[in-house]
PDB file of C-alpha atoms in Angstrom:
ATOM      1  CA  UNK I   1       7.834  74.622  39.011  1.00 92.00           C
ATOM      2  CA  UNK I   2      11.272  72.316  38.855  1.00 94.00           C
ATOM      3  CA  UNK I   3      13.327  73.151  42.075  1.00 95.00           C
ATOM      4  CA  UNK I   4      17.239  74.300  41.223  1.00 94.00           C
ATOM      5  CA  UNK I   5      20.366  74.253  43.477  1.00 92.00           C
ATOM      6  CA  UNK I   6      21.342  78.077  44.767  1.00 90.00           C
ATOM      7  CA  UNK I   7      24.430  77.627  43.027  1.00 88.00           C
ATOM      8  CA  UNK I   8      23.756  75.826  39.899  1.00 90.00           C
ATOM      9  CA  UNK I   9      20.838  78.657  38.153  1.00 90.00           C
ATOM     10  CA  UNK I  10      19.789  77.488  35.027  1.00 90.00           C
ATOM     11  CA  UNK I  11      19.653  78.972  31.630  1.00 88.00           C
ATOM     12  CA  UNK I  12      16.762  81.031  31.796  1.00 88.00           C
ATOM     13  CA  UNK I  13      18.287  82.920  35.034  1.00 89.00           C
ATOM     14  CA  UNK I  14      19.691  85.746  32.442  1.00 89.00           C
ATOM     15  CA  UNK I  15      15.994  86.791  32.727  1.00 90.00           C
ATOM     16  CA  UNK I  16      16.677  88.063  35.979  1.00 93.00           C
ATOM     17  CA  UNK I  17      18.749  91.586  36.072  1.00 87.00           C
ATOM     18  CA  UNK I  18      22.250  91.635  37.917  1.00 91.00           C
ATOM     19  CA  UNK I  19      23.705  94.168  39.759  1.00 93.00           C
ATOM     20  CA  UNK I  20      20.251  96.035  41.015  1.00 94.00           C
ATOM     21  CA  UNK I  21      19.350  97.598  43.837  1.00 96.00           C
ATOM     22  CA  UNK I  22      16.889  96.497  47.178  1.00 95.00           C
ATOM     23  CA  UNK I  23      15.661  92.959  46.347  1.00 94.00           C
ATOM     24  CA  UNK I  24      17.215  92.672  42.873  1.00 94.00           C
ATOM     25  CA  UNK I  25      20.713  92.040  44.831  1.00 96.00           C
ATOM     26  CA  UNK I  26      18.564  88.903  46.078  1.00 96.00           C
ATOM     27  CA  UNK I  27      19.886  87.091  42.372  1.00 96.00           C
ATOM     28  CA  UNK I  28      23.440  87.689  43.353  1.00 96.00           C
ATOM     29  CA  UNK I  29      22.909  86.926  46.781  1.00 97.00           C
ATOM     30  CA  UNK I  30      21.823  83.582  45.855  1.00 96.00           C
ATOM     31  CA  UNK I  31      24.945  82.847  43.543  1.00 94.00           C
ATOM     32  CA  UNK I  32      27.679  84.201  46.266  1.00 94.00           C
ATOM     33  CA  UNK I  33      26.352  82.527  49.099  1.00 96.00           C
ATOM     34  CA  UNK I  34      23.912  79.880  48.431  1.00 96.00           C
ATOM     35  CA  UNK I  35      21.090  80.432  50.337  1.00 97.00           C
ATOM     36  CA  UNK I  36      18.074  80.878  48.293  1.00 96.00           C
ATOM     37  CA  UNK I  37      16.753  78.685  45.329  1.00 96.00           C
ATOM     38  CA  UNK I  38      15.977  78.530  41.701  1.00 97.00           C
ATOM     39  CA  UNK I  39      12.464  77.492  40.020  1.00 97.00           C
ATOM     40  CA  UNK I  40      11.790  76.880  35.682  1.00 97.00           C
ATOM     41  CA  UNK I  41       8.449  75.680  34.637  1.00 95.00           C
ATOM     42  CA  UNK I  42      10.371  72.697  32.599  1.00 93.00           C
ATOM     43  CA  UNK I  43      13.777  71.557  33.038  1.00 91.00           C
ATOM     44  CA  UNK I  44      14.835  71.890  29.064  1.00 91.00           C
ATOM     45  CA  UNK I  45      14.652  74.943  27.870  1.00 93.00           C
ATOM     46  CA  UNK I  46      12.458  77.197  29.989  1.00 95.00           C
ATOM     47  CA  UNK I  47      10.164  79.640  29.268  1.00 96.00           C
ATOM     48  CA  UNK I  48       9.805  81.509  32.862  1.00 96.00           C
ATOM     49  CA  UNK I  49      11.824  81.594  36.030  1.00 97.00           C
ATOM     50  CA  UNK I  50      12.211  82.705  39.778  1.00 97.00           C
ATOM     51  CA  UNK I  51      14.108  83.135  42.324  1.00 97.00           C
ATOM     52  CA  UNK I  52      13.636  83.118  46.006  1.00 97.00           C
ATOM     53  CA  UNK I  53      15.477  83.712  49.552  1.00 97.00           C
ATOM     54  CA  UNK I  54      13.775  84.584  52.507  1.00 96.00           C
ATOM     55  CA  UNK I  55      10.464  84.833  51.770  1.00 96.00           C
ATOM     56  CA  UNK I  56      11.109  87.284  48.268  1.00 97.00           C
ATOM     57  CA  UNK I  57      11.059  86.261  44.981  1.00 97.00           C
ATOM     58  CA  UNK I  58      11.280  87.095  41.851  1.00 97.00           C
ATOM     59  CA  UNK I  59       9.674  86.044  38.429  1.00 97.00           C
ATOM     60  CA  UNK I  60      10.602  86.768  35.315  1.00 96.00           C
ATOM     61  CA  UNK I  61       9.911  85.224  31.659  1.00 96.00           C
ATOM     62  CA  UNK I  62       6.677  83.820  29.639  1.00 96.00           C
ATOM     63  CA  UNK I  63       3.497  84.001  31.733  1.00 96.00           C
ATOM     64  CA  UNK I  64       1.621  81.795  29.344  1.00 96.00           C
ATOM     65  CA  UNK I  65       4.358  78.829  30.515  1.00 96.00           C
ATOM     66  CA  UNK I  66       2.513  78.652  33.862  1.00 96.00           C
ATOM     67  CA  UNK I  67      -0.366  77.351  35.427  1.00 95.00           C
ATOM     68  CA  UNK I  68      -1.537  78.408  38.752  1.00 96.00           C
ATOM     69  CA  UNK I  69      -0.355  75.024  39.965  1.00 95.00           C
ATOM     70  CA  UNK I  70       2.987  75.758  38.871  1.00 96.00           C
ATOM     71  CA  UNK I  71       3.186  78.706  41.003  1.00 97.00           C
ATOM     72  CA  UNK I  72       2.748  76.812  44.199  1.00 96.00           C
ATOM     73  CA  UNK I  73       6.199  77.170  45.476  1.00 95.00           C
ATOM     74  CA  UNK I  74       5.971  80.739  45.557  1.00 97.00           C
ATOM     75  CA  UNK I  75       3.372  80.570  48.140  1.00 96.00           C
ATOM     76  CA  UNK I  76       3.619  83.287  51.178  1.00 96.00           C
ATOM     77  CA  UNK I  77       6.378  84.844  49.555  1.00 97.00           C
ATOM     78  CA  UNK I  78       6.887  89.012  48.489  1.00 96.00           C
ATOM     79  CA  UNK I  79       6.698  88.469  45.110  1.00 97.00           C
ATOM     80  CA  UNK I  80       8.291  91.257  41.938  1.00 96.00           C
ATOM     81  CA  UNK I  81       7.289  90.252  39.210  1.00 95.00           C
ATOM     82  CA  UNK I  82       6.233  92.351  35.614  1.00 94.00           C
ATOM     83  CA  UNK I  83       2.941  92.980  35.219  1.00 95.00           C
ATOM     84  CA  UNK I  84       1.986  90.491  32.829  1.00 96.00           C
ATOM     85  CA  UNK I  85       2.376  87.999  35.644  1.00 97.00           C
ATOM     86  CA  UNK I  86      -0.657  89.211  37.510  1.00 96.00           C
ATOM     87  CA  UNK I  87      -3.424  87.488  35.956  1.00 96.00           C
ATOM     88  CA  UNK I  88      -2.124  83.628  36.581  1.00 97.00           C
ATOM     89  CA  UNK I  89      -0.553  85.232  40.000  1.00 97.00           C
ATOM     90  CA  UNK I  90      -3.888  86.105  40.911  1.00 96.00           C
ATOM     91  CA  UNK I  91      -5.140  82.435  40.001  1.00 96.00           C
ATOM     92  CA  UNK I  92      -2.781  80.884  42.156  1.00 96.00           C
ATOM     93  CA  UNK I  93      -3.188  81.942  45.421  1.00 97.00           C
ATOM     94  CA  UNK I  94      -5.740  82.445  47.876  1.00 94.00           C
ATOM     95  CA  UNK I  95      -5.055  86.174  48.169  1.00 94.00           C
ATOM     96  CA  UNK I  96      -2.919  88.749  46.612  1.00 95.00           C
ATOM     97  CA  UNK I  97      -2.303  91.965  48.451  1.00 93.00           C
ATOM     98  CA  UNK I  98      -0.547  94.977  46.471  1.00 93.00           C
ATOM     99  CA  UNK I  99       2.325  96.235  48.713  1.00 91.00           C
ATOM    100  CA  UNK I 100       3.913  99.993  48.275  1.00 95.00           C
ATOM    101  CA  UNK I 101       7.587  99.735  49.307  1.00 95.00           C
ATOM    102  CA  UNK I 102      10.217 102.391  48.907  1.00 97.00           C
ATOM    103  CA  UNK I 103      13.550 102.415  47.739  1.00 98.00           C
ATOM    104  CA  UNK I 104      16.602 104.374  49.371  1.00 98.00           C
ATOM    105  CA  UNK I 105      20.353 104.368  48.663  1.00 98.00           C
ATOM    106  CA  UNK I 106      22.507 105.391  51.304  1.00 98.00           C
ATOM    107  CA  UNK I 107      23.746 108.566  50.127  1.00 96.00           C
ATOM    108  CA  UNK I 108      24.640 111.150  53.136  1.00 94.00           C
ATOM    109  CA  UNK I 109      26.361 110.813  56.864  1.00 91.00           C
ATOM    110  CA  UNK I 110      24.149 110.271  59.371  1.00 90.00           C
ATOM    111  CA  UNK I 111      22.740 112.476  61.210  1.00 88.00           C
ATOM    112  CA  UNK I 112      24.495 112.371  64.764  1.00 85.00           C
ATOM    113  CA  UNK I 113      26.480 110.240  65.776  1.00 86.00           C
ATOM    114  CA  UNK I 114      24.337 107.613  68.631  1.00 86.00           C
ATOM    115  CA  UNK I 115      25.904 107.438  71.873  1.00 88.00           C
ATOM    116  CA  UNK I 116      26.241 103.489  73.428  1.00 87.00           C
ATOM    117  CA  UNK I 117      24.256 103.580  77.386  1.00 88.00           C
ATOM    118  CA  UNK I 118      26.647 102.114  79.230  1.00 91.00           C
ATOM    119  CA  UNK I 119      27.124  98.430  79.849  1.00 92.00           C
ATOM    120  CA  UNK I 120      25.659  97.824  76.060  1.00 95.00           C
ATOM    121  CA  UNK I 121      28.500  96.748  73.123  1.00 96.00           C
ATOM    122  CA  UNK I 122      27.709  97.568  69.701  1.00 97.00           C
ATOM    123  CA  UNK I 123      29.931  95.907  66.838  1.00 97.00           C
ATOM    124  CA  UNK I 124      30.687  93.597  63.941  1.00 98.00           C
ATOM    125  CA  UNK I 125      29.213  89.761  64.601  1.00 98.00           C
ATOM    126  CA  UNK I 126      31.173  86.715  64.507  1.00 97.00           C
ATOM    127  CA  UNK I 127      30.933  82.770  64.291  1.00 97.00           C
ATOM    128  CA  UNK I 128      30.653  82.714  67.634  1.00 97.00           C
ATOM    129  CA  UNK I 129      27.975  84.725  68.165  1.00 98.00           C
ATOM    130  CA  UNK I 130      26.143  82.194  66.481  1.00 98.00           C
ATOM    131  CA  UNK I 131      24.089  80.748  69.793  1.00 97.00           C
ATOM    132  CA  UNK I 132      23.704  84.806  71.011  1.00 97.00           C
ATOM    133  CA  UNK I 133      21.747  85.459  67.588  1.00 97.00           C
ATOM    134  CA  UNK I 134      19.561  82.023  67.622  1.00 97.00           C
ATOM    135  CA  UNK I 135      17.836  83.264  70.955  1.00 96.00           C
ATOM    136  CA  UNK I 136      16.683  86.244  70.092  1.00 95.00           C
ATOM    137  CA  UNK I 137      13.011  87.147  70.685  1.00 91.00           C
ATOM    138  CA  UNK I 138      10.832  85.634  67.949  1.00 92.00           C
ATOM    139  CA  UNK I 139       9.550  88.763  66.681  1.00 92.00           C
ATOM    140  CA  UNK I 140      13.553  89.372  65.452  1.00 95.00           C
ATOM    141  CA  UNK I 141      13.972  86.103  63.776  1.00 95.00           C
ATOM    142  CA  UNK I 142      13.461  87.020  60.534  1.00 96.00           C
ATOM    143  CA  UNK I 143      16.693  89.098  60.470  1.00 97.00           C
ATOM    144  CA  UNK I 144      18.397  85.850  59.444  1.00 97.00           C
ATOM    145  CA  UNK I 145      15.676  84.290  56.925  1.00 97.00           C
ATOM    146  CA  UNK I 146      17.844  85.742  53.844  1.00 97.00           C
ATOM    147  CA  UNK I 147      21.080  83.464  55.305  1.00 98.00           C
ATOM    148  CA  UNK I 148      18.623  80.200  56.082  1.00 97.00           C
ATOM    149  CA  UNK I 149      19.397  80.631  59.910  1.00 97.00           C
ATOM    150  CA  UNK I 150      21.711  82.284  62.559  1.00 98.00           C
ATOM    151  CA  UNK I 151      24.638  80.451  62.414  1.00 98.00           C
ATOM    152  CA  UNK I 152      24.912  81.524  58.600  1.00 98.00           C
ATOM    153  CA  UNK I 153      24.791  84.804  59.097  1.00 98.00           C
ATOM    154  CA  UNK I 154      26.804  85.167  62.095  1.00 98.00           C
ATOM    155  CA  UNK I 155      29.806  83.810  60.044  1.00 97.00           C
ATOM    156  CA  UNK I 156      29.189  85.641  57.275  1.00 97.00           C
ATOM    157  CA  UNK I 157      30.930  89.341  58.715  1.00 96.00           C
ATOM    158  CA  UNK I 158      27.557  90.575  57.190  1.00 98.00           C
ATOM    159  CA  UNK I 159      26.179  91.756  60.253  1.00 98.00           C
ATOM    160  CA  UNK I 160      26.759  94.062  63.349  1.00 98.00           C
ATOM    161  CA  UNK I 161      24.624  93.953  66.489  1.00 98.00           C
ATOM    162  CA  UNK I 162      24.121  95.600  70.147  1.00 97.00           C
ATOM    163  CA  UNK I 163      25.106  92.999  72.863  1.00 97.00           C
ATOM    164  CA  UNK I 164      24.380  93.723  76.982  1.00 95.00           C
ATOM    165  CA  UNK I 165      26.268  90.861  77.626  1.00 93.00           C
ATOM    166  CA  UNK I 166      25.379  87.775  75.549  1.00 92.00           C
ATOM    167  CA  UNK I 167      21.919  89.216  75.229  1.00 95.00           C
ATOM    168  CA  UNK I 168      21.209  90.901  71.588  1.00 97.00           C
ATOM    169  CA  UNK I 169      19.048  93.564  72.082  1.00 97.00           C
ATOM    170  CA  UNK I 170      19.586  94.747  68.295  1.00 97.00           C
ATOM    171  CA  UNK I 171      20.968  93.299  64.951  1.00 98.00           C
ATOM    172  CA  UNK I 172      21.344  95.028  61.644  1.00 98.00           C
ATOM    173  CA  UNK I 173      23.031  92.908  58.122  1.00 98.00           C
ATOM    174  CA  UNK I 174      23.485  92.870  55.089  1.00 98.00           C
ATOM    175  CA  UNK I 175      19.927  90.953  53.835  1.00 98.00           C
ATOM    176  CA  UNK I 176      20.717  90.641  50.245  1.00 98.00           C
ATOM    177  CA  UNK I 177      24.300  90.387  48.866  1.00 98.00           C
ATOM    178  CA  UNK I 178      25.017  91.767  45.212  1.00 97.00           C
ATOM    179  CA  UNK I 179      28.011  92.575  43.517  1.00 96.00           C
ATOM    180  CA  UNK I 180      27.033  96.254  43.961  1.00 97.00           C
ATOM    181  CA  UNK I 181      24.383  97.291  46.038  1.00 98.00           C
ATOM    182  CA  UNK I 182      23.771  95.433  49.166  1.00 98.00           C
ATOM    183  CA  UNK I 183      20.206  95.343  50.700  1.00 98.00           C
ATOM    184  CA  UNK I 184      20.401  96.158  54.321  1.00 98.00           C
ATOM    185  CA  UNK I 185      17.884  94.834  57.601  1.00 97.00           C
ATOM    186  CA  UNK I 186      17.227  96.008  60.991  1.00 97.00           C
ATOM    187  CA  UNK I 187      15.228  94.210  63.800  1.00 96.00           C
ATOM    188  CA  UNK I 188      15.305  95.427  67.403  1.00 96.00           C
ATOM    189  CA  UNK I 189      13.562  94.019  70.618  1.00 93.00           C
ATOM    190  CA  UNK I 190      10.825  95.566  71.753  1.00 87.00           C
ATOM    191  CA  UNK I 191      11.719  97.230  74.804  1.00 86.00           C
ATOM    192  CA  UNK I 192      14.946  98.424  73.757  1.00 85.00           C
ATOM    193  CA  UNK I 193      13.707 100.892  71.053  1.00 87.00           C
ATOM    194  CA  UNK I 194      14.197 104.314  71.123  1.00 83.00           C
ATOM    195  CA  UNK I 195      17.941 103.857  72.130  1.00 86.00           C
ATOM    196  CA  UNK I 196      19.560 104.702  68.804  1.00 93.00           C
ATOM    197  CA  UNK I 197      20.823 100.834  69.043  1.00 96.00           C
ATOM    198  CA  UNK I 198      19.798 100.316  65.253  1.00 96.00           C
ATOM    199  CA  UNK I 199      21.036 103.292  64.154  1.00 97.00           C
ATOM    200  CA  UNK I 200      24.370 102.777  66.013  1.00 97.00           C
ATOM    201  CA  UNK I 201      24.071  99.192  64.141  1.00 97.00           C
ATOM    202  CA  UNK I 202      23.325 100.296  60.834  1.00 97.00           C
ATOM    203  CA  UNK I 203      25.485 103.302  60.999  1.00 97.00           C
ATOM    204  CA  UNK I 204      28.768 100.705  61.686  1.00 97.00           C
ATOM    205  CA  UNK I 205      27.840  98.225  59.234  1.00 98.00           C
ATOM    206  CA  UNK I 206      26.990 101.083  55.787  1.00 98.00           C
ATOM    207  CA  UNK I 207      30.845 102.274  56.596  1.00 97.00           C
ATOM    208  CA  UNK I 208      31.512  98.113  56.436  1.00 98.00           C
ATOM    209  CA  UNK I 209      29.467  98.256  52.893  1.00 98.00           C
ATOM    210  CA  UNK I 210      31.241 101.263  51.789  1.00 97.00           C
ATOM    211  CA  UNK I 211      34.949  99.766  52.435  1.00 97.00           C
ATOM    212  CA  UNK I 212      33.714  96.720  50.975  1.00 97.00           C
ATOM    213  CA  UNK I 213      33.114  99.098  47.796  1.00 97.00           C
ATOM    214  CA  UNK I 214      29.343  98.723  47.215  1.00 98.00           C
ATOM    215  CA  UNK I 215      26.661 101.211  47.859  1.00 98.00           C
ATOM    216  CA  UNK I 216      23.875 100.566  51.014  1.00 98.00           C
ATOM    217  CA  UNK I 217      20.566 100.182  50.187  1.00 98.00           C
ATOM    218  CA  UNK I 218      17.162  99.943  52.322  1.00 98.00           C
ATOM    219  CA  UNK I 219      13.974  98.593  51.127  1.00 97.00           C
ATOM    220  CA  UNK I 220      11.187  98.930  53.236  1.00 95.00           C
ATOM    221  CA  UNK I 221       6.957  99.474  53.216  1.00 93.00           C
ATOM    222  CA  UNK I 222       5.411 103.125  52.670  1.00 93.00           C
ATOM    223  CA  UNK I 223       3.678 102.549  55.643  1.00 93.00           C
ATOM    224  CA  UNK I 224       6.354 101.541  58.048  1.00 94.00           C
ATOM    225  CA  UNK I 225       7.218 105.053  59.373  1.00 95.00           C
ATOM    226  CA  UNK I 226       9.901 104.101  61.728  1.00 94.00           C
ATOM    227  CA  UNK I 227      11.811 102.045  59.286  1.00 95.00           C
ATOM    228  CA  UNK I 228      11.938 105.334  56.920  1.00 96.00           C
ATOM    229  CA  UNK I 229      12.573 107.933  59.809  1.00 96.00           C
ATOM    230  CA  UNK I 230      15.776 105.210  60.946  1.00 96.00           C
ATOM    231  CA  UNK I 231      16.789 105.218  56.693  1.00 96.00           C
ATOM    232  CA  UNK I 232      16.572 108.963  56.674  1.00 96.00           C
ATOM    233  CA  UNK I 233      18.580 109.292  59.807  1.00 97.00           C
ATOM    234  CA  UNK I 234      21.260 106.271  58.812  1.00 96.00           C
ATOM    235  CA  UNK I 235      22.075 108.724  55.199  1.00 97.00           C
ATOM    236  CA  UNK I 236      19.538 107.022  53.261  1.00 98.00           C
ATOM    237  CA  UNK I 237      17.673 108.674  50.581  1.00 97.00           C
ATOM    238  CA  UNK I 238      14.668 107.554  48.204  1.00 97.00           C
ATOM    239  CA  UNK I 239      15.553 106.571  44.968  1.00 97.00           C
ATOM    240  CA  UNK I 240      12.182 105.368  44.215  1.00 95.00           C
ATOM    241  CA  UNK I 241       8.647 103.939  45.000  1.00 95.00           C
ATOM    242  CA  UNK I 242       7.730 100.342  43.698  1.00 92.00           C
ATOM    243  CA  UNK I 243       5.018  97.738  44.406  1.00 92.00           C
ATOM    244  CA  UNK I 244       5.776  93.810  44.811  1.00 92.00           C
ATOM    245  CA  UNK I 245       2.664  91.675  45.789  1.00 95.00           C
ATOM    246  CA  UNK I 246       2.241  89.453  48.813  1.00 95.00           C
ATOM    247  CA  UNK I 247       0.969  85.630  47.919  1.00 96.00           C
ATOM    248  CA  UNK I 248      -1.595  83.764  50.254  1.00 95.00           C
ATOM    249  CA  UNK I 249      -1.687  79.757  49.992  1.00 95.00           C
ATOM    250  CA  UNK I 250      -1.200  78.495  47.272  1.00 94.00           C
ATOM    251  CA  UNK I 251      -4.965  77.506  46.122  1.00 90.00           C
ATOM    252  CA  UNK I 252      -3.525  74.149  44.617  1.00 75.00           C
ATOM    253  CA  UNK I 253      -1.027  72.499  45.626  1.00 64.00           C
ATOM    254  CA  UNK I 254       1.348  71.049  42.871  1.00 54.00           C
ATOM    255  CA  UNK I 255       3.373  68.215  43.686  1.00 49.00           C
ATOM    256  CA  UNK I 256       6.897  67.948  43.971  1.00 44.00           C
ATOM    257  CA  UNK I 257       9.036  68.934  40.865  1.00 42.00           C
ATOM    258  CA  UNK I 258       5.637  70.022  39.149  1.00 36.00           C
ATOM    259  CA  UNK I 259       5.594  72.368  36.401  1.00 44.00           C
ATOM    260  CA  UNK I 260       3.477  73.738  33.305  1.00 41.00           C
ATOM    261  CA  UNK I 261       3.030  71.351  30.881  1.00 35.00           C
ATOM    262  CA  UNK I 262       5.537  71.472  27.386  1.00 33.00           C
TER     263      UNK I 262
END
């Protein structure tokens, strides 16, 4: 597929739905800020299209436009796409593993209000916290894939996080950014769980979402029962259950600015 700037999204992008909930605020995301990118299997005219931003995408259009070698650049990625997708999807990659996520919007108070232990700070991240967020343990790094690094998100007043001094122990943000749902993350180090730091994190940056006018949302796997026991607890509520599928390597790999033939 043909490679497109964040910010310039070609025709074929009305494909994709606006102003949707969980990962479809991953569009919008990419037009506001500019982190993400924009594929077409030819540059005139296009018959199919996607979108992604850390590690999601999306794909919507003409199946029959694509080859499996097309589909290369969607390699390890989350991938939503319509059904119809699944047979050349399923030619493209080495694997491709069916994952149940679920859908809440944030819809109730929390539950109780967490209490801080002393000598911790929980609150709204700045620019400068930049370096703070770029050392966290590995295992937390992919807080920031949606904002192409730390530094991005940091500045962006997207994201609030528990501090014991310049250590973060805990960082919830917004992941995707639409124009009315915003698609919220939480990664916490390993030995500080079971503190309530993520839900004191989440629970200050939903009332940021709120002022800000849009609606929380959490997306997260059926299987992941502390991510849906923090949701529940946080005011979220399931809207629904969905599936998106997980791509292997590519099985071919096209080269650059490849696409299906005309």
């Amino acid at each position: 597929m043909i490679p497109h700037p964040a910010q310039q999204p070609p025709a074929a992008a009305r494909a994709l739905p606006t102003g949707a909930p969980g990962t479809g605020a991953l569009v919008e995301h990419t037009l506001a800020t500019g982190h993400g990118r924009w594929w077409t299997d030819r540059a005139v005219r296009p018959r199919a299209v996607a979108v992604t931003c850390g590690g999601h995408a999306l794909l919507a259009g003409d199946p029959t436009a694509l080859t499996p070698e097309a589909l290369a650049p969607l390699a390890d990625h989350c991938v939503e796409a319509p059904d119809r997708f699944l047979p050349v999807l399923g030619e493209a990659f080495t694997r491709l593993h069916t994952w149940e996520r679920m859908l809440y919007l944030h819809t109730a108070p929390a539950s109780f209000t967490p209490r801080v232990p002393h000598g911790l700070t929980v609150r709204r991240l700045t620019g400068a916290d930049a370096p703070a967020l770029a050392a966290v343990d590995p295992a937390m790094a992919w807080i920031h894939d949606s904002w192409d690094g730390p530094s991005a998100l940091a500045a962006s007043g997207l994201g609030w996080a528990a501090f014991r001094k310049d250590r973060v122990l805990a960082v919830a943000c917004t992941r995707f950014l639409g124009s009315r749902y915003e698609d919220l993350a939480c990664a916490t180090a390993l030995d500080e769980r079971r503190r309530h730091l993520a839900l004191a994190c989440v629970s200050g940056l939903t009332a940021d979402v709120t002022a800000r006018g849009h609606r929380a949302t959490w997306t997260c796997s059926r299987d992941n029962r502390p991510s849906r026991l923090l949701a529940w607890t946080a005011g979220f509520r399931l809207a629904r259950e969905h599936v998106h599928h997980v791509a292997g390597r590519a099985v071919v790999n096209a080269p650059s600015g490849f696409g299906a033939a005309a």
